[in-house]
Short mmCIF file of C-alpha atoms and ligand atoms in Angstrom, two decimals:
data_model
loop_
_atom_site.label_atom_id
_atom_site.label_comp_id
_atom_site.label_asym_id
_atom_site.label_seq_id
_atom_site.Cartn_x
_atom_site.Cartn_y
_atom_site.Cartn_z
CA MET A 323 43.30 89.80 -35.15
CA GLU A 324 45.11 86.86 -33.56
CA GLY A 325 47.36 88.05 -30.79
CA ALA A 326 45.89 91.54 -30.90
CA ARG A 327 44.18 93.32 -28.03
CA ILE A 328 40.59 94.48 -28.24
CA GLY A 329 40.88 97.99 -26.84
CA ARG A 330 37.13 98.45 -26.86
CA LEU A 331 34.04 96.64 -28.06
CA GLU A 332 31.55 99.24 -29.25
CA LEU A 333 27.87 98.28 -29.41
CA ARG A 334 25.68 100.69 -31.33
CA ARG A 335 22.38 99.05 -30.38
CA ALA A 336 21.05 96.66 -27.74
CA ASP A 337 20.52 93.67 -29.99
CA LEU A 338 20.87 92.02 -33.36
CA ARG A 339 18.53 89.09 -33.97
CA PHE A 340 18.79 88.47 -30.21
CA PRO A 341 19.88 90.79 -27.39
CA PHE A 342 23.63 90.97 -26.84
CA PRO A 343 24.90 88.89 -23.89
CA THR A 344 24.99 90.51 -20.45
CA ALA A 345 27.78 93.08 -20.05
CA PHE A 346 29.06 92.08 -23.51
CA SER A 347 31.20 95.18 -24.06
CA ASP A 348 32.73 95.08 -20.56
CA ARG A 349 33.61 91.40 -20.82
CA VAL A 350 35.30 91.77 -24.24
CA SER A 351 36.95 95.19 -23.97
CA GLY A 352 40.58 94.93 -22.87
CA THR A 353 40.98 91.24 -23.66
CA ARG A 354 43.51 89.74 -26.06
CA ILE A 355 42.47 87.47 -28.93
CA VAL A 356 44.21 84.12 -28.54
CA GLY A 357 42.63 82.39 -31.53
CA LEU A 358 40.09 82.59 -34.35
CA GLY A 359 38.10 79.56 -35.38
CA ARG A 360 34.87 78.31 -36.82
CA ARG A 361 32.26 75.66 -36.14
CA ALA A 362 29.74 75.17 -38.97
CA LYS A 363 28.65 78.72 -39.90
CA TYR A 364 29.58 80.16 -36.52
CA LEU A 365 32.71 82.28 -36.15
CA LEU A 366 34.63 81.81 -32.91
CA ILE A 367 36.87 84.43 -31.31
CA ASP A 368 38.78 83.02 -28.33
CA LEU A 369 39.76 85.59 -25.72
CA ASP A 370 42.46 85.40 -23.06
CA SER A 371 39.70 85.83 -20.48
CA GLY A 372 38.74 82.21 -21.18
CA GLU A 373 35.55 83.26 -22.94
CA THR A 374 34.71 82.84 -26.63
CA VAL A 375 32.71 85.23 -28.80
CA ILE A 376 30.33 83.32 -31.08
CA ALA A 377 29.23 85.31 -34.12
CA HIS A 378 26.78 84.30 -36.84
CA LEU A 379 26.31 86.41 -39.97
CA GLY A 380 22.67 85.51 -40.54
CA MET A 381 21.57 86.35 -44.08
CA SER A 382 23.08 89.77 -44.62
CA GLY A 383 25.80 90.24 -42.00
CA SER A 384 29.43 90.93 -42.86
CA PHE A 385 32.60 92.01 -41.18
CA ARG A 386 34.82 94.61 -42.78
CA VAL A 387 38.25 95.73 -41.69
CA GLU A 388 39.19 99.41 -41.69
CA HIS A 389 42.64 100.60 -40.82
CA GLU A 390 42.44 103.77 -38.80
CA ALA A 391 45.16 105.30 -40.96
CA GLU A 392 44.03 104.44 -44.49
CA ASN A 393 40.36 103.51 -44.40
CA GLU A 394 41.08 100.64 -46.77
CA LEU A 395 38.82 97.64 -47.05
CA SER A 396 39.96 94.05 -46.90
CA GLY A 397 37.99 91.15 -48.34
CA ALA A 398 35.82 90.33 -51.32
CA PHE A 399 32.52 88.49 -51.36
CA HIS A 400 30.05 86.95 -53.76
CA HIS A 401 27.27 89.03 -52.32
CA ALA A 402 28.14 92.71 -52.27
CA ARG A 403 28.52 93.85 -48.70
CA SER A 404 26.73 96.79 -47.23
CA LYS A 405 28.97 99.70 -46.34
CA ASP A 406 26.03 101.79 -45.20
CA GLU A 407 27.18 103.05 -41.80
CA LYS A 408 23.70 103.06 -40.35
CA HIS A 409 23.94 99.25 -40.46
CA ASP A 410 27.28 99.19 -38.59
CA HIS A 411 26.12 97.65 -35.31
CA VAL A 412 29.28 96.35 -33.61
CA VAL A 413 32.83 97.67 -33.78
CA PHE A 414 35.86 95.81 -32.43
CA HIS A 415 38.55 98.45 -31.89
CA ILE A 416 41.69 96.36 -32.31
CA GLU A 417 45.20 97.31 -31.27
CA GLY A 418 47.33 95.04 -33.43
CA ALA A 419 50.87 94.80 -34.73
CA GLN A 420 49.87 96.87 -37.80
CA GLY A 421 48.39 99.66 -35.76
CA ALA A 422 44.82 100.46 -34.84
CA VAL A 423 42.16 98.65 -36.84
CA ARG A 424 38.38 98.67 -36.70
CA VAL A 425 36.66 95.35 -37.34
CA ILE A 426 33.09 96.37 -38.09
CA TYR A 427 30.04 94.15 -38.10
CA ASN A 428 27.42 95.43 -40.56
CA ASP A 429 24.02 93.78 -40.93
CA PRO A 430 21.14 95.50 -42.75
CA ARG A 431 18.57 92.80 -41.99
CA ARG A 432 19.89 91.92 -38.52
CA PHE A 433 19.43 88.15 -38.75
CA GLY A 434 22.94 87.71 -37.39
CA PHE A 435 23.78 87.48 -33.72
CA MET A 436 26.63 87.37 -31.21
CA ASP A 437 27.02 85.45 -28.01
CA LEU A 438 29.73 85.03 -25.38
CA LEU A 439 30.39 82.06 -23.16
CA PRO A 440 33.23 80.21 -21.43
CA ARG A 441 35.35 78.26 -23.88
CA VAL A 442 34.88 75.07 -21.84
CA ASP A 443 31.11 75.25 -22.38
CA LEU A 444 31.26 75.46 -26.19
CA ASP A 445 30.44 71.80 -26.85
CA ASN A 446 27.22 72.20 -24.88
CA TYR A 447 26.13 75.35 -26.73
CA PRO A 448 22.61 74.51 -27.96
CA ALA A 449 23.39 75.28 -31.60
CA PHE A 450 26.51 73.06 -31.54
CA ARG A 451 25.13 69.99 -29.80
CA GLN A 452 23.29 68.60 -32.83
CA LEU A 453 25.76 69.57 -35.53
CA GLY A 454 27.02 66.90 -37.89
CA PRO A 455 30.65 66.57 -38.98
CA GLU A 456 32.49 69.43 -40.67
CA PRO A 457 32.72 69.06 -44.47
CA VAL A 458 36.47 69.60 -44.38
CA GLY A 459 38.77 67.25 -42.52
CA ASN A 460 38.47 63.56 -41.88
CA ALA A 461 35.22 63.56 -39.93
CA LEU A 462 33.06 63.49 -43.07
CA ASP A 463 33.04 60.21 -44.95
CA ALA A 464 30.67 58.32 -47.23
CA ALA A 465 30.03 55.55 -44.68
CA GLY A 466 28.92 58.05 -42.07
CA LEU A 467 26.63 59.84 -44.51
CA ALA A 468 25.19 56.50 -45.64
CA ALA A 469 24.13 55.79 -42.06
CA ARG A 470 22.36 59.13 -41.92
CA PHE A 471 20.75 58.89 -45.37
CA ALA A 472 19.64 55.22 -45.27
CA GLY A 473 15.91 54.88 -45.84
CA ARG A 474 15.37 58.63 -46.11
CA SER A 475 12.88 59.89 -48.69
CA GLN A 476 13.94 63.50 -48.11
CA PRO A 477 15.39 65.14 -51.27
CA LEU A 478 19.18 65.05 -51.44
CA LYS A 479 19.28 68.85 -51.53
CA ALA A 480 17.42 69.13 -48.21
CA ALA A 481 19.46 66.33 -46.62
CA LEU A 482 22.69 68.16 -47.45
CA LEU A 483 21.40 71.47 -46.08
CA ASP A 484 20.40 69.73 -42.83
CA GLN A 485 23.14 70.83 -40.44
CA SER A 486 22.78 67.66 -38.36
CA ASN A 487 23.99 65.65 -41.38
CA ILE A 488 26.86 67.96 -42.38
CA ALA A 489 27.70 71.15 -40.52
CA GLY A 490 28.22 74.36 -42.39
CA LEU A 491 27.16 73.55 -45.95
CA GLY A 492 25.02 76.33 -47.40
CA ASN A 493 22.79 76.64 -50.44
CA ILE A 494 25.47 77.66 -52.94
CA TYR A 495 27.89 74.84 -52.17
CA VAL A 496 25.19 72.20 -51.97
CA CYS A 497 24.09 73.16 -55.51
CA GLU A 498 27.68 73.13 -56.71
CA ALA A 499 28.54 69.80 -55.10
CA LEU A 500 25.45 68.07 -56.49
CA TRP A 501 26.27 69.35 -59.97
CA ARG A 502 29.87 68.15 -59.71
CA ALA A 503 28.75 64.75 -58.49
CA GLY A 504 26.13 64.50 -61.26
CA LEU A 505 23.35 63.93 -58.73
CA SER A 506 19.84 65.34 -58.93
CA PRO A 507 18.79 67.59 -56.03
CA VAL A 508 15.30 66.04 -56.06
CA ARG A 509 16.25 62.38 -55.74
CA ALA A 510 15.66 60.80 -52.35
CA ALA A 511 18.72 60.81 -50.08
CA GLY A 512 18.15 57.11 -49.34
CA THR A 513 18.74 56.16 -53.00
CA THR A 514 22.47 56.79 -52.52
CA VAL A 515 22.66 53.93 -49.99
CA THR A 516 22.62 50.17 -50.64
CA PRO A 517 20.01 47.92 -48.97
CA THR A 518 22.68 46.85 -46.47
CA GLY A 519 23.44 50.48 -45.52
CA LYS A 520 26.67 50.88 -47.49
CA PRO A 521 27.37 54.01 -49.55
CA LYS A 522 26.76 53.58 -53.28
CA LYS A 523 29.47 54.89 -55.59
CA GLU A 524 27.48 58.08 -56.19
CA LEU A 525 27.59 58.88 -52.47
CA VAL A 526 31.36 58.39 -52.47
CA ARG A 527 31.45 60.75 -55.47
CA LEU A 528 29.29 63.28 -53.61
CA VAL A 529 31.62 63.37 -50.61
CA GLU A 530 34.58 63.97 -52.94
CA ALA A 531 32.62 66.73 -54.70
CA ILE A 532 31.80 68.46 -51.40
CA ARG A 533 35.46 68.51 -50.40
CA ALA A 534 36.53 69.72 -53.86
CA VAL A 535 33.96 72.52 -54.02
CA ILE A 536 35.05 73.92 -50.69
CA ALA A 537 38.76 73.60 -51.48
CA ASP A 538 38.28 75.35 -54.83
CA ALA A 539 36.14 78.09 -53.32
CA ILE A 540 38.80 78.90 -50.76
CA ALA A 541 41.53 78.91 -53.42
CA VAL A 542 39.57 81.06 -55.90
CA GLY A 543 38.43 83.47 -53.21
CA GLY A 544 42.01 84.11 -52.27
CA SER A 545 43.29 84.79 -55.75
CA SER A 546 40.24 86.82 -56.81
CA LEU A 547 40.73 89.10 -53.88
CA ARG A 548 44.10 90.37 -55.08
CA ASP A 549 43.14 90.55 -58.76
CA HIS A 550 39.95 92.33 -57.96
CA ILE A 551 41.47 95.04 -55.82
CA ARG A 552 44.17 95.66 -58.43
CA THR A 553 41.68 96.20 -61.25
CA ASP A 554 38.93 98.43 -59.94
CA GLY A 555 39.02 98.38 -56.17
CA THR A 556 35.31 97.74 -55.71
CA LEU A 557 33.55 94.78 -54.17
CA GLY A 558 31.22 92.78 -56.32
CA TYR A 559 30.11 89.45 -57.61
CA PHE A 560 32.27 86.45 -58.37
CA GLN A 561 29.77 84.34 -60.24
CA HIS A 562 32.55 83.07 -62.50
CA THR A 563 33.55 80.84 -59.60
CA PHE A 564 30.22 79.00 -59.75
CA ARG A 565 29.41 76.34 -62.33
CA VAL A 566 25.68 76.10 -61.67
CA TYR A 567 24.57 78.42 -58.86
CA ASP A 568 22.85 81.60 -60.09
CA ARG A 569 23.19 80.44 -63.73
CA GLU A 570 19.56 79.77 -64.64
CA GLY A 571 19.11 79.56 -68.42
CA HIS A 572 22.84 79.25 -69.12
CA ALA A 573 24.36 76.25 -70.86
CA CYS A 574 25.49 73.50 -68.49
CA ALA A 575 29.21 73.89 -67.75
CA ASN A 576 29.79 70.15 -68.20
CA PRO A 577 31.56 69.91 -71.59
CA GLU A 578 29.92 66.54 -72.25
CA CYS A 579 26.41 67.88 -71.64
CA ASP A 580 24.17 70.04 -73.86
CA GLY A 581 21.67 70.74 -71.07
CA THR A 582 20.58 74.08 -69.62
CA VAL A 583 20.71 75.14 -65.98
CA ALA A 584 17.26 75.27 -64.39
CA ARG A 585 16.08 76.85 -61.16
CA ILE A 586 13.53 75.24 -58.87
CA VAL A 587 12.50 76.11 -55.32
CA GLN A 588 12.96 73.51 -52.60
CA ALA A 589 11.93 74.32 -49.04
CA GLY A 590 11.90 78.00 -49.89
CA ARG A 591 15.44 78.03 -51.28
CA SER A 592 16.51 78.26 -54.91
CA THR A 593 18.10 75.15 -56.35
CA PHE A 594 20.10 75.45 -59.57
CA TYR A 595 20.80 72.24 -61.47
CA CYS A 596 21.03 70.55 -64.84
CA SER A 597 18.31 67.94 -65.33
CA ARG A 598 20.28 66.45 -68.25
CA CYS A 599 23.43 65.35 -66.42
CA GLN A 600 22.29 65.33 -62.76
CA GLU A 601 20.46 62.04 -62.19
ZN1 LIG B 1740 24.44 69.15 -67.64
#
């Protein structure tokens, strides 16, 4: 999409979770995409008009790419994506170097949304103002997390899902990172901090685990994509990439542990963990 022109933005309804921004189609149609980015779970599409499209997938949203010529799909996801056309709500008609392409936003439950605002105003966007550091890059470190976690009785799981502590970590990767770090999701966040506010070694371990989980997920996603399309061409589940998430009742993947993965519910979300090796 980068460098390509959006010939037309097609809206097939008036809203998603929220109404589309004023004159959304007119302001996006005919612009050129100068960059694609991300902040937390928000996708950013920078346009040569100086405005940026902000898109959030909600619970069930997905983009798929269809080449006008071949109708082929690009991408593979843990959660199978809906291809039901009645849930195709937004279509970016792209005129790129590889010909005409449709980038289609599909969202059966419509918890996703899109917004459009001047690039220079992004930092003041309400959803961005309170976001913590990104989990990739140098902004996240154990000392910074220690300052946020000190004295907190909130469970570690909830503290990690709190976007003001770390931006963009979701349920799956929080479960995976806690398992890798050998930390219980129910222990109080403050127990990873010394009385003088320094990170304990387990918090240092947790930060390393968060980075590693994300790096591995990106790497595995890339290689699975090609393998998967070559074998059967369908989209599906990639649970083999997870060590603990969605593995209730399975043996713990830690070779030094004979525990079993359990599922509990914390703040309405499933937590998968091993009570034997996560302390
Ligand atoms: Zn275990």
